[in-house]
Coordinates of C-alpha atoms in Angstrom, one line a residue:
Chain A
X1 CA 28.6 34.3 22.2
X2 CA 26.9 31.0 23.1
X3 CA 24.8 32.6 25.8
X4 CA 23.7 35.4 23.5
X5 CA 22.8 32.9 20.8
X6 CA 20.8 30.8 23.2
X7 CA 18.8 33.9 24.1
X8 CA 18.1 34.7 20.5
X9 CA 17.0 31.1 19.9
X10 CA 14.8 31.2 22.9
X11 CA 13.2 34.5 21.8
X12 CA 12.6 33.1 18.3
X13 CA 11.1 29.9 19.9
X14 CA 8.9 32.1 22.1
X15 CA 7.5 33.9 19.0
X16 CA 6.4 30.4 17.7
X17 CA 5.0 29.4 21.1
X18 CA 2.9 32.5 21.4
X19 CA 1.5 32.0 18.0
X20 CA 0.8 28.3 18.7
X21 CA -1.1 29.2 21.9
X22 CA -3.1 31.8 20.1
X23 CA -4.3 29.4 17.4
X24 CA -4.8 26.3 19.6
X25 CA -8.4 26.9 20.4
X26 CA -9.8 25.0 17.5
X27 CA -13.5 25.4 17.3
X28 CA -15.6 22.2 17.6
X29 CA -12.9 19.9 18.8
X30 CA -13.8 17.4 21.6
X31 CA -12.3 18.6 24.9
X32 CA -10.1 15.6 25.6
X33 CA -8.7 15.6 22.1
X34 CA -7.9 19.3 22.3
X35 CA -6.2 18.7 25.7
X36 CA -4.1 15.9 24.4
X37 CA -3.0 17.8 21.3
X38 CA -2.2 20.9 23.5
X39 CA -0.3 18.8 26.1
X40 CA 2.2 17.5 23.5
X41 CA 2.4 20.7 21.4
X42 CA 3.1 22.9 24.4
X43 CA 5.5 20.6 26.2
X44 CA 8.5 22.7 25.3
X45 CA 11.3 21.8 22.9
X46 CA 13.5 24.1 20.9
X47 CA 11.1 24.7 18.1
X48 CA 13.9 24.2 15.6
X49 CA 11.8 23.4 12.6
X50 CA 9.6 26.5 12.7
X51 CA 12.6 28.6 13.6
X52 CA 14.5 27.3 10.6
X53 CA 11.5 28.1 8.3
X54 CA 11.2 31.6 9.6
X55 CA 14.9 32.3 9.4
X56 CA 15.2 31.0 5.8
X57 CA 12.1 33.0 4.9
X58 CA 13.5 36.1 6.5
X59 CA 16.9 35.8 4.9
X60 CA 15.5 35.3 1.4
X61 CA 13.0 38.1 1.5
X62 CA 9.7 37.1 3.1
X63 CA 7.8 38.8 5.9
X64 CA 8.3 36.5 8.8
X65 CA 5.1 37.4 10.5
X66 CA 3.2 36.0 7.5
X67 CA 5.1 32.7 7.7
X68 CA 4.0 32.0 11.3
X69 CA 1.0 29.8 10.4
X70 CA 3.1 27.7 8.1
X71 CA 6.0 27.4 10.6
X72 CA 3.5 26.3 13.3
X73 CA 2.3 23.6 11.0
X74 CA 5.9 22.2 10.9
X75 CA 6.0 22.1 14.7
X76 CA 2.6 20.2 14.7
X77 CA 4.0 17.6 12.3
X78 CA 7.1 17.2 14.4
X79 CA 5.0 16.9 17.6
X80 CA 2.7 14.3 16.0
X81 CA 5.7 12.2 15.0
X82 CA 7.0 12.2 18.6
X83 CA 3.6 11.2 20.0
X84 CA 3.3 8.2 17.6
X85 CA 6.9 7.2 17.9
X86 CA 6.5 7.0 21.7
X87 CA 3.5 4.6 21.5
X88 CA 3.9 1.1 23.0
X89 CA 3.9 -0.6 19.6
X90 CA 6.7 1.7 18.5
X91 CA 9.5 2.9 20.8
X92 CA 7.4 2.4 24.0
X93 CA 8.6 5.4 25.8
X94 CA 7.2 6.6 29.1
X95 CA 8.9 9.9 29.3
X96 CA 9.3 12.8 26.8
X97 CA 11.1 16.0 27.9
X98 CA 10.8 14.8 31.5
X99 CA 7.0 14.4 31.4
X100 CA 4.8 11.4 30.8
X101 CA 4.3 10.6 27.1
X102 CA 0.9 11.2 25.6
X103 CA -0.3 7.6 25.8
X104 CA 0.9 7.4 29.5
X105 CA -1.2 10.4 30.3
X106 CA -4.2 10.0 28.0
X107 CA -4.2 6.4 27.0
X108 CA -3.3 4.8 23.7
X109 CA -6.4 5.6 21.7
X110 CA -6.3 9.3 22.5
X111 CA -2.6 9.5 21.8
X112 CA -3.1 7.9 18.3
X113 CA -5.9 10.4 17.7
X114 CA -4.0 13.4 19.0
X115 CA -1.2 12.5 16.6
X116 CA -3.6 12.1 13.7
X117 CA -5.3 15.4 14.7
X118 CA -2.0 17.3 14.8
X119 CA -0.8 16.0 11.5
X120 CA -4.1 16.9 9.8
X121 CA -4.4 20.3 11.5
X122 CA -0.8 21.0 10.4
X123 CA -1.9 20.9 6.8
X124 CA -5.0 23.0 7.5
X125 CA -2.7 25.7 9.1
X126 CA 0.0 25.6 6.4
X127 CA -2.6 25.9 3.6
X128 CA -4.0 29.0 5.2
X129 CA -0.8 30.9 4.9
X130 CA -1.1 34.4 3.3
X131 CA 1.4 34.1 0.5
X132 CA 0.9 33.7 -3.3
X133 CA -1.1 30.5 -3.8
X134 CA 1.6 28.9 -6.0
X135 CA 4.3 29.4 -3.2
X136 CA 2.1 28.0 -0.5
X137 CA 1.2 25.0 -2.7
X138 CA 4.8 24.3 -3.5
X139 CA 6.0 24.8 0.1
X140 CA 3.2 22.6 1.6
X141 CA 3.9 19.9 -1.1
X142 CA 7.6 19.9 -0.1
X143 CA 6.7 19.4 3.5
X144 CA 4.2 16.6 2.7
X145 CA 6.8 14.7 0.7
X146 CA 9.4 15.1 3.5
X147 CA 7.0 14.0 6.2
X148 CA 5.6 11.1 4.2
X149 CA 6.5 7.4 3.4
X150 CA 9.6 8.4 1.5
X151 CA 10.7 10.7 4.3
X152 CA 9.9 10.9 8.0
X153 CA 7.4 8.0 8.2
X154 CA 9.7 5.8 6.1
X155 CA 12.7 6.6 8.3
X156 CA 10.8 5.6 11.4
X157 CA 9.9 2.4 9.6
X158 CA 13.5 1.6 8.9
X159 CA 14.5 2.5 12.4
X160 CA 11.9 0.2 13.9
X161 CA 13.1 -2.7 11.7
X162 CA 16.7 -2.2 12.7
X163 CA 16.5 -1.6 16.4
X164 CA 17.9 -4.5 18.3
X165 CA 19.3 -6.3 15.2
X166 CA 22.7 -4.5 15.0
X167 CA 22.6 -5.1 11.2
X168 CA 22.7 -1.6 9.9
X169 CA 25.8 -0.4 7.9
X170 CA 27.0 3.2 8.4
X171 CA 25.6 4.2 5.0
X172 CA 22.2 2.8 6.0
X173 CA 22.3 4.6 9.3
X174 CA 23.0 7.9 7.4
X175 CA 20.1 7.1 5.0
X176 CA 17.7 6.3 7.8
X177 CA 18.5 9.5 9.6
X178 CA 18.3 11.5 6.4
X179 CA 14.7 10.3 6.1
X180 CA 13.7 10.2 9.8
X181 CA 14.9 13.6 11.0
X182 CA 16.8 15.1 8.0
X183 CA 13.8 15.3 5.6
X184 CA 11.7 17.5 7.8
X185 CA 14.6 19.8 8.9
X186 CA 15.4 20.2 5.2
X187 CA 11.8 20.9 4.2
X188 CA 11.6 23.5 7.0
X189 CA 14.5 25.4 5.5
X190 CA 13.3 24.9 1.9
X191 CA 9.7 25.9 2.6
X192 CA 10.9 29.2 4.1
X193 CA 12.7 30.0 0.8
X194 CA 9.9 28.7 -1.4
X195 CA 7.3 30.9 0.5
X196 CA 9.6 33.8 -0.1
X197 CA 9.4 33.1 -3.9
X198 CA 12.3 30.8 -4.7
X199 CA 11.6 28.1 -7.4
X200 CA 10.8 24.8 -5.5
X201 CA 13.0 22.7 -7.8
X202 CA 15.9 24.8 -9.0
X203 CA 15.8 28.1 -7.1
X204 CA 19.2 29.1 -5.8
X205 CA 17.8 29.8 -2.4
X206 CA 15.9 26.5 -2.3
X207 CA 19.1 24.6 -3.2
X208 CA 21.1 26.4 -0.5
X209 CA 18.3 25.7 2.0
X210 CA 18.3 22.1 1.0
X211 CA 22.1 21.7 1.6
X212 CA 22.0 23.7 4.8
X213 CA 19.1 21.6 6.1
X214 CA 20.8 18.3 5.1
X215 CA 24.0 19.2 6.9
X216 CA 22.5 20.5 10.1
X217 CA 20.3 17.4 10.1
X218 CA 23.3 15.2 10.0
X219 CA 25.1 17.2 12.6
X220 CA 22.0 17.2 14.8
X221 CA 21.7 13.4 14.7
X222 CA 25.4 12.7 15.3
X223 CA 25.4 15.0 18.4
X224 CA 22.2 13.3 19.6
X225 CA 23.9 9.9 19.5
X226 CA 27.0 11.4 21.2
X227 CA 24.9 12.9 24.0
X228 CA 23.2 9.6 24.6
X229 CA 26.7 8.4 25.6
X230 CA 28.2 11.4 27.2
X231 CA 25.2 13.6 28.2
X232 CA 23.7 14.5 31.5
X233 CA 20.3 12.8 32.2
X234 CA 18.8 15.9 33.8
X235 CA 19.5 18.3 30.9
X236 CA 18.5 15.7 28.3
X237 CA 15.2 14.9 30.0
X238 CA 15.6 11.2 29.1
X239 CA 17.8 8.3 30.4
X240 CA 21.5 8.3 29.2
X241 CA 22.7 5.1 27.5
X242 CA 19.2 4.1 26.2
X243 CA 20.6 3.6 22.7
X244 CA 23.3 1.3 24.0
X245 CA 20.8 -0.7 26.0
X246 CA 18.6 -1.5 23.0
X247 CA 21.6 -2.3 20.9
X248 CA 20.9 0.6 18.5
X249 CA 23.1 1.5 15.6
X250 CA 24.7 4.9 16.4
X251 CA 27.5 7.1 15.1
X252 CA 29.7 6.6 18.2
X253 CA 29.4 2.8 17.8
X254 CA 30.5 3.0 14.2
X255 CA 33.2 5.7 14.5
X256 CA 34.0 6.2 18.1
X257 CA 33.3 9.5 19.9
X258 CA 36.2 11.5 18.5
X259 CA 35.5 10.8 14.9
X260 CA 31.8 11.3 15.4
X261 CA 32.5 14.8 16.8
X262 CA 34.7 15.5 13.8
X263 CA 32.0 14.4 11.4
X264 CA 29.5 16.6 13.2
X265 CA 31.8 19.6 12.9
X266 CA 32.4 19.0 9.2
X267 CA 28.7 18.9 8.6
X268 CA 28.2 22.2 10.5
X269 CA 31.0 23.8 8.5
X270 CA 29.3 22.6 5.2
X271 CA 26.0 24.1 6.4
X272 CA 27.8 27.5 7.0
X273 CA 29.1 27.6 3.5
X274 CA 25.5 27.5 2.2
X275 CA 25.1 30.9 3.8
X276 CA 27.9 32.7 2.0
X277 CA 25.6 34.5 -0.5
X278 CA 23.5 36.1 2.2
X279 CA 23.6 38.8 4.9
X280 CA 21.6 40.3 7.7
X281 CA 20.2 39.1 11.0
X282 CA 18.6 35.9 9.7
X283 CA 21.9 34.8 8.1
X284 CA 23.9 35.5 11.3
X285 CA 21.4 33.5 13.3
X286 CA 21.5 30.5 10.9
X287 CA 25.3 30.6 11.0
X288 CA 25.4 30.4 14.7
X289 CA 22.7 27.8 14.8
X290 CA 24.8 25.5 12.8
X291 CA 27.6 25.7 15.3
X292 CA 25.2 25.6 18.3
X293 CA 23.9 22.2 17.1
X294 CA 27.5 20.8 17.5
X295 CA 28.2 22.6 20.8
X296 CA 25.0 21.9 22.6
X297 CA 24.8 19.9 25.8
X298 CA 21.1 18.8 25.4
Chain B
X1 CA -32.1 0.5 -13.0
X2 CA -30.3 -0.6 -9.8
X3 CA -28.1 -3.0 -11.7
X4 CA -27.3 -0.5 -14.4
X5 CA -26.4 2.0 -11.7
X6 CA -24.2 -0.5 -9.9
X7 CA -22.3 -1.0 -13.1
X8 CA -21.7 2.7 -13.5
X9 CA -20.6 3.0 -9.9
X10 CA -18.2 0.0 -10.4
X11 CA -16.8 1.5 -13.6
X12 CA -16.2 4.9 -11.9
X13 CA -14.6 3.1 -8.9
X14 CA -12.4 1.2 -11.4
X15 CA -11.1 4.4 -12.8
X16 CA -10.0 5.4 -9.4
X17 CA -8.4 2.0 -8.7
X18 CA -6.5 2.1 -11.9
X19 CA -5.2 5.5 -11.0
X20 CA -4.3 4.5 -7.5
X21 CA -2.4 1.5 -8.7
X22 CA -0.5 3.6 -11.2
X23 CA 0.7 6.0 -8.6
X24 CA 1.3 3.6 -5.8
X25 CA 5.0 2.9 -6.6
X26 CA 6.3 5.7 -4.4
X27 CA 10.1 6.1 -4.9
X28 CA 12.2 5.6 -1.9
X29 CA 9.6 4.0 0.4
X30 CA 10.7 1.0 2.5
X31 CA 9.3 -2.2 1.1
X32 CA 7.2 -3.3 4.1
X33 CA 5.7 0.2 4.4
X34 CA 4.8 0.2 0.7
X35 CA 3.3 -3.2 1.1
X36 CA 1.2 -2.3 4.1
X37 CA -0.1 0.9 2.5
X38 CA -1.0 -0.9 -0.7
X39 CA -2.7 -3.8 1.2
X40 CA -5.2 -1.5 2.8
X41 CA -5.6 0.9 -0.1
X42 CA -6.3 -1.8 -2.7
X43 CA -8.6 -3.9 -0.4
X44 CA -11.7 -3.0 -2.4
X45 CA -14.4 -0.7 -1.1
X46 CA -16.8 1.4 -3.1
X47 CA -14.5 4.4 -3.5
X48 CA -17.4 6.6 -2.7
X49 CA -15.3 9.7 -1.7
X50 CA -13.2 10.0 -4.8
X51 CA -16.2 9.1 -7.0
X52 CA -18.2 11.9 -5.3
X53 CA -15.3 14.4 -5.9
X54 CA -15.1 13.5 -9.5
X55 CA -18.8 13.6 -10.1
X56 CA -19.2 17.0 -8.5
X57 CA -16.2 18.3 -10.4
X58 CA -17.7 16.9 -13.7
X59 CA -21.1 18.4 -13.0
X60 CA -19.7 21.8 -12.2
X61 CA -17.4 22.1 -15.1
X62 CA -14.0 20.6 -14.4
X63 CA -12.1 18.0 -16.5
X64 CA -12.4 14.9 -14.4
X65 CA -9.1 13.4 -15.6
X66 CA -7.3 16.3 -13.9
X67 CA -9.2 15.7 -10.7
X68 CA -7.9 12.1 -10.3
X69 CA -4.8 12.9 -8.1
X70 CA -7.0 14.9 -5.8
X71 CA -9.7 12.3 -5.6
X72 CA -7.1 9.6 -4.9
X73 CA -5.9 11.6 -2.0
X74 CA -9.4 11.4 -0.5
X75 CA -9.4 7.6 -0.7
X76 CA -6.0 7.6 1.0
X77 CA -7.4 9.6 3.8
X78 CA -10.4 7.4 4.1
X79 CA -8.2 4.3 4.1
X80 CA -5.8 5.7 6.8
X81 CA -8.8 6.3 9.0
X82 CA -10.0 2.7 8.7
X83 CA -6.5 1.4 9.5
X84 CA -6.1 3.5 12.6
X85 CA -9.8 2.9 13.7
X86 CA -9.2 -0.9 13.5
X87 CA -6.2 -0.8 15.9
X88 CA -6.3 -2.7 19.2
X89 CA -6.4 0.5 21.2
X90 CA -9.3 1.7 19.1
X91 CA -12.1 -0.6 17.8
X92 CA -9.8 -3.6 17.9
X93 CA -11.2 -5.2 14.8
X94 CA -9.6 -8.4 13.2
X95 CA -11.4 -8.2 9.9
X96 CA -12.0 -5.5 7.4
X97 CA -13.9 -6.3 4.1
X98 CA -13.4 -10.0 4.9
X99 CA -9.6 -9.8 5.2
X100 CA -7.3 -9.5 8.2
X101 CA -6.9 -5.8 9.3
X102 CA -3.6 -4.1 8.8
X103 CA -2.3 -4.7 12.3
X104 CA -3.3 -8.4 12.2
X105 CA -1.4 -8.8 9.0
X106 CA 1.6 -6.5 9.6
X107 CA 1.7 -5.8 13.3
X108 CA 0.7 -2.7 15.2
X109 CA 3.8 -0.6 14.5
X110 CA 3.5 -1.0 10.8
X111 CA -0.2 -0.4 10.8
X112 CA 0.3 2.9 12.6
X113 CA 3.0 3.9 10.2
X114 CA 1.0 2.8 7.1
X115 CA -1.9 5.0 8.3
X116 CA 0.5 8.0 8.9
X117 CA 2.0 7.4 5.5
X118 CA -1.3 7.3 3.7
X119 CA -2.5 10.5 5.4
X120 CA 0.7 12.4 4.6
X121 CA 0.9 11.0 1.0
X122 CA -2.7 12.0 0.5
X123 CA -1.8 15.7 0.9
X124 CA 1.3 15.3 -1.3
X125 CA -1.1 13.9 -4.0
X126 CA -3.8 16.5 -3.6
X127 CA -1.3 19.4 -3.7
X128 CA 0.1 18.2 -7.0
X129 CA -3.3 18.5 -8.8
X130 CA -3.1 20.5 -12.0
X131 CA -5.7 23.2 -11.4
X132 CA -5.3 26.9 -10.6
X133 CA -3.2 27.1 -7.4
X134 CA -6.0 29.0 -5.6
X135 CA -8.5 26.3 -6.3
X136 CA -6.2 23.5 -5.2
X137 CA -5.2 25.4 -2.0
X138 CA -8.9 26.0 -1.1
X139 CA -10.0 22.4 -1.9
X140 CA -7.1 20.8 0.0
X141 CA -7.8 23.2 2.9
X142 CA -11.4 22.1 3.0
X143 CA -10.3 18.5 3.1
X144 CA -7.8 19.1 5.9
X145 CA -10.5 20.8 8.0
X146 CA -12.9 18.0 7.4
X147 CA -10.4 15.2 8.2
X148 CA -9.0 16.9 11.3
X149 CA -9.7 17.3 15.0
X150 CA -13.0 19.3 14.3
X151 CA -14.0 16.7 11.8
X152 CA -13.2 13.0 11.2
X153 CA -10.6 12.6 14.0
X154 CA -12.8 14.4 16.4
X155 CA -15.8 12.2 15.5
X156 CA -13.8 9.1 16.1
X157 CA -12.8 10.5 19.5
X158 CA -16.4 11.1 20.5
X159 CA -17.3 7.6 19.2
X160 CA -14.6 6.0 21.3
X161 CA -15.7 7.9 24.4
X162 CA -19.4 6.8 23.9
X163 CA -19.0 3.1 23.0
X164 CA -20.3 0.9 25.7
X165 CA -21.7 3.7 27.8
X166 CA -25.1 4.0 26.2
X167 CA -25.2 7.7 27.2
X168 CA -25.5 9.4 23.8
X169 CA -28.6 11.3 22.9
X170 CA -29.9 11.2 19.3
X171 CA -28.7 14.7 18.7
X172 CA -25.2 13.8 19.8
X173 CA -25.3 10.7 17.7
X174 CA -26.1 12.8 14.7
X175 CA -23.3 15.3 15.6
X176 CA -20.8 12.5 16.0
X177 CA -21.6 11.0 12.6
X178 CA -21.6 14.4 11.0
X179 CA -18.0 14.6 12.1
X180 CA -16.8 11.0 11.8
X181 CA -18.2 10.1 8.4
X182 CA -20.2 13.2 7.2
X183 CA -17.3 15.7 7.2
X184 CA -15.1 13.9 4.7
X185 CA -18.1 12.9 2.4
X186 CA -19.1 16.6 2.4
X187 CA -15.5 17.7 1.7
X188 CA -15.3 15.2 -1.2
X189 CA -18.3 16.8 -2.8
X190 CA -17.2 20.4 -2.0
X191 CA -13.6 19.9 -3.2
X192 CA -14.9 18.8 -6.6
X193 CA -16.9 22.0 -7.0
X194 CA -14.0 24.1 -5.6
X195 CA -11.5 22.6 -8.0
X196 CA -13.9 23.5 -10.8
X197 CA -13.8 27.1 -9.7
X198 CA -16.6 27.6 -7.2
X199 CA -15.9 30.0 -4.3
X200 CA -15.0 27.8 -1.3
X201 CA -17.1 29.8 1.1
X202 CA -20.1 31.1 -0.7
X203 CA -20.1 29.6 -4.2
X204 CA -23.5 28.3 -5.2
X205 CA -22.0 25.0 -6.3
X206 CA -20.0 24.7 -3.1
X207 CA -23.2 25.2 -1.0
X208 CA -25.1 22.6 -3.0
X209 CA -22.2 20.2 -2.7
X210 CA -22.1 20.8 1.0
X211 CA -25.8 20.1 1.5
X212 CA -25.8 17.1 -0.8
X213 CA -22.8 15.7 1.0
X214 CA -24.3 16.3 4.4
X215 CA -27.5 14.5 3.5
X216 CA -26.0 11.4 1.8
X217 CA -23.6 11.2 4.8
X218 CA -26.6 11.0 7.1
X219 CA -28.4 8.5 4.9
X220 CA -25.3 6.4 4.6
X221 CA -24.8 6.2 8.4
X222 CA -28.4 5.4 9.1
X223 CA -28.4 2.6 6.5
X224 CA -25.1 1.3 8.0
X225 CA -26.7 1.0 11.4
X226 CA -29.8 -0.7 9.8
X227 CA -27.6 -3.2 7.9
X228 CA -25.8 -4.1 11.2
X229 CA -29.2 -5.4 12.4
X230 CA -30.8 -6.8 9.2
X231 CA -27.8 -7.3 6.9
X232 CA -26.2 -10.4 5.6
X233 CA -22.8 -11.2 7.1
X234 CA -21.3 -12.4 3.8
X235 CA -22.2 -9.4 1.7
X236 CA -21.3 -7.0 4.6
X237 CA -17.9 -8.6 5.1
X238 CA -18.2 -8.2 8.9
X239 CA -20.2 -9.8 11.7
X240 CA -23.8 -8.7 11.9
X241 CA -25.0 -7.4 15.3
X242 CA -21.6 -6.1 16.3
X243 CA -23.0 -2.7 17.3
X244 CA -25.6 -4.4 19.5
X245 CA -23.0 -6.5 21.2
X246 CA -20.9 -3.5 22.3
X247 CA -23.9 -1.6 23.3
X248 CA -23.4 1.1 20.7
X249 CA -25.8 4.0 20.1
X250 CA -27.4 3.5 16.7
X251 CA -30.4 4.9 14.8
X252 CA -32.4 1.7 15.0
X253 CA -31.9 1.8 18.8
X254 CA -33.3 5.3 19.0
X255 CA -36.0 5.2 16.4
X256 CA -36.7 1.6 15.5
X257 CA -36.1 0.2 12.1
X258 CA -39.1 1.7 10.2
X259 CA -38.5 5.3 11.4
X260 CA -34.8 4.9 10.7
X261 CA -35.6 3.8 7.1
X262 CA -37.9 6.8 6.7
X263 CA -35.2 9.2 8.0
X264 CA -32.7 7.8 5.5
X265 CA -35.1 8.2 2.7
X266 CA -35.9 11.8 3.7
X267 CA -32.1 12.6 3.7
X268 CA -31.7 11.0 0.3
X269 CA -34.6 13.1 -1.1
X270 CA -33.0 16.3 0.4
X271 CA -29.8 15.4 -1.3
X272 CA -31.6 15.0 -4.6
X273 CA -33.1 18.5 -4.4
X274 CA -29.5 19.9 -4.2
X275 CA -29.1 18.7 -7.8
X276 CA -32.0 20.6 -9.3
X277 CA -29.9 23.3 -11.0
X278 CA -27.7 20.8 -12.9
X279 CA -27.9 18.5 -15.8
X280 CA -25.8 15.9 -17.6
X281 CA -24.3 12.5 -16.8
X282 CA -22.6 13.6 -13.6
X283 CA -25.9 14.9 -12.3
X284 CA -27.8 11.7 -13.1
X285 CA -25.2 9.6 -11.4
X286 CA -25.3 11.7 -8.2
X287 CA -29.1 11.5 -8.3
X288 CA -29.1 7.8 -8.5
X289 CA -26.2 7.5 -6.0
X290 CA -28.4 9.2 -3.3
X291 CA -31.1 6.6 -3.8
X292 CA -28.6 3.7 -4.0
X293 CA -27.2 4.6 -0.6
X294 CA -30.7 4.0 0.9
X295 CA -31.4 0.8 -1.2
X296 CA -28.1 -0.9 -0.8
X297 CA -27.7 -4.3 0.9
X298 CA -24.0 -3.9 1.9

């Protein structure tokens, strides 16, 4: 089952990548900026955020082909955040997915600009999605909130403040991750449902998507922390034990490995219960995705 | 007349600042991030972009009060671009409007994040504007295009590449500025007209706004270059002659001071002709703004 699921995940990711490639030739963009944006955007990755958006849209009644521009915007936002997080003034990382980070390859100035360009272009893409204007507006607004100072950017800020200080409580660690990685994963799910017509505040599908996204976000982060201790450097594409070496607050540090694994499984199970009202291929995929996040080795 | 106009400009800017202050308390934002965003956003400035958006909206039939959230988003985008442009890896400036730049005051990491936060929050603000969803979508899309890799970000990239090399031709200098500063000024005007209901592609008001914005953008940049040679350090809030010292391509270098002044006046006159179909207070303000841009001393 795991192999079959991985194939489906890869084929869904491929759909996103093909679309990203087709729309990457932005007219009037300076060559080196284009190159730097493309380098990071096409550097692989599981494309989890756009895949989530498409699957939630599919499951709640939207035509997935029409969601592609919006979903691609989500991947651009995720990519920009990686490029800026890697900068010398931030996490100062040399490698990302086994390749030199943007600033190592293109220099700091261009890495900053590539990130800014990806973030701005993401909104240009999302706003061009062919759905009723109200739906697009609400979905893009949800993403902007999630990616902004009270979401992803704020989470990175708290993470920066905490690194090396060992002062974070478990509840703060959870809160930080809910902002840094959880918010955009959640918004990816919700925006799919909102595009399909669910009310952005109180729609049943939006609420289910919100809870599903929160729980897989939590599971994802716990497993990330576990893999940093137990993982294999080659399949991770980054050094093992890097959290430990910078004295970073992680789930295994607070709870130990076994309890961390239990917590991740509980979150995945919670996510699955959010799918009980649905059926079809999209639902089956999302169900297995929740488990895959716990079982993955990289 | 000039003094009277400056008072009107200041009172329009004040309306924006009051609104910005009222909406700056974002819920759930880490304190230091909030502080860094606020520091740059409330550091003064003429608020030209939001003022342009409001005046074009007013002149073409929109209720200006309703445009405030959108107009504030434009100022956030402008502010983010200043914060990132000042970074050590970019222009490496220590002072902005006579105060320490964001990275000097808060450190590089927080300056990068404050910029990212302002850019993302800008879209959250713009997308919440209470106008018909189609209008908001088209107006925000216009701004995203203008601020992105084929606009402002791309212009900064070309500017970085050129600084110190003295290799730029006059036509490239014009093109660079049309992207770096012109695009957002243009989008500020167009978005006001689009919010008021003008067709984003072919609407008469949109086209007039586009041409007006292009021309005042050109005039603005030429006068900026002139003031760098002839200006008064105190009223500029930055060192005079800084372009010369880094061997930067400027209008006075290409054309001399007198021809540069002539070109700025021609552009301002062109801008004024874009207003011939309109009347009322908004029109008068925009007319005098075009001239003020040429006559200003800072």
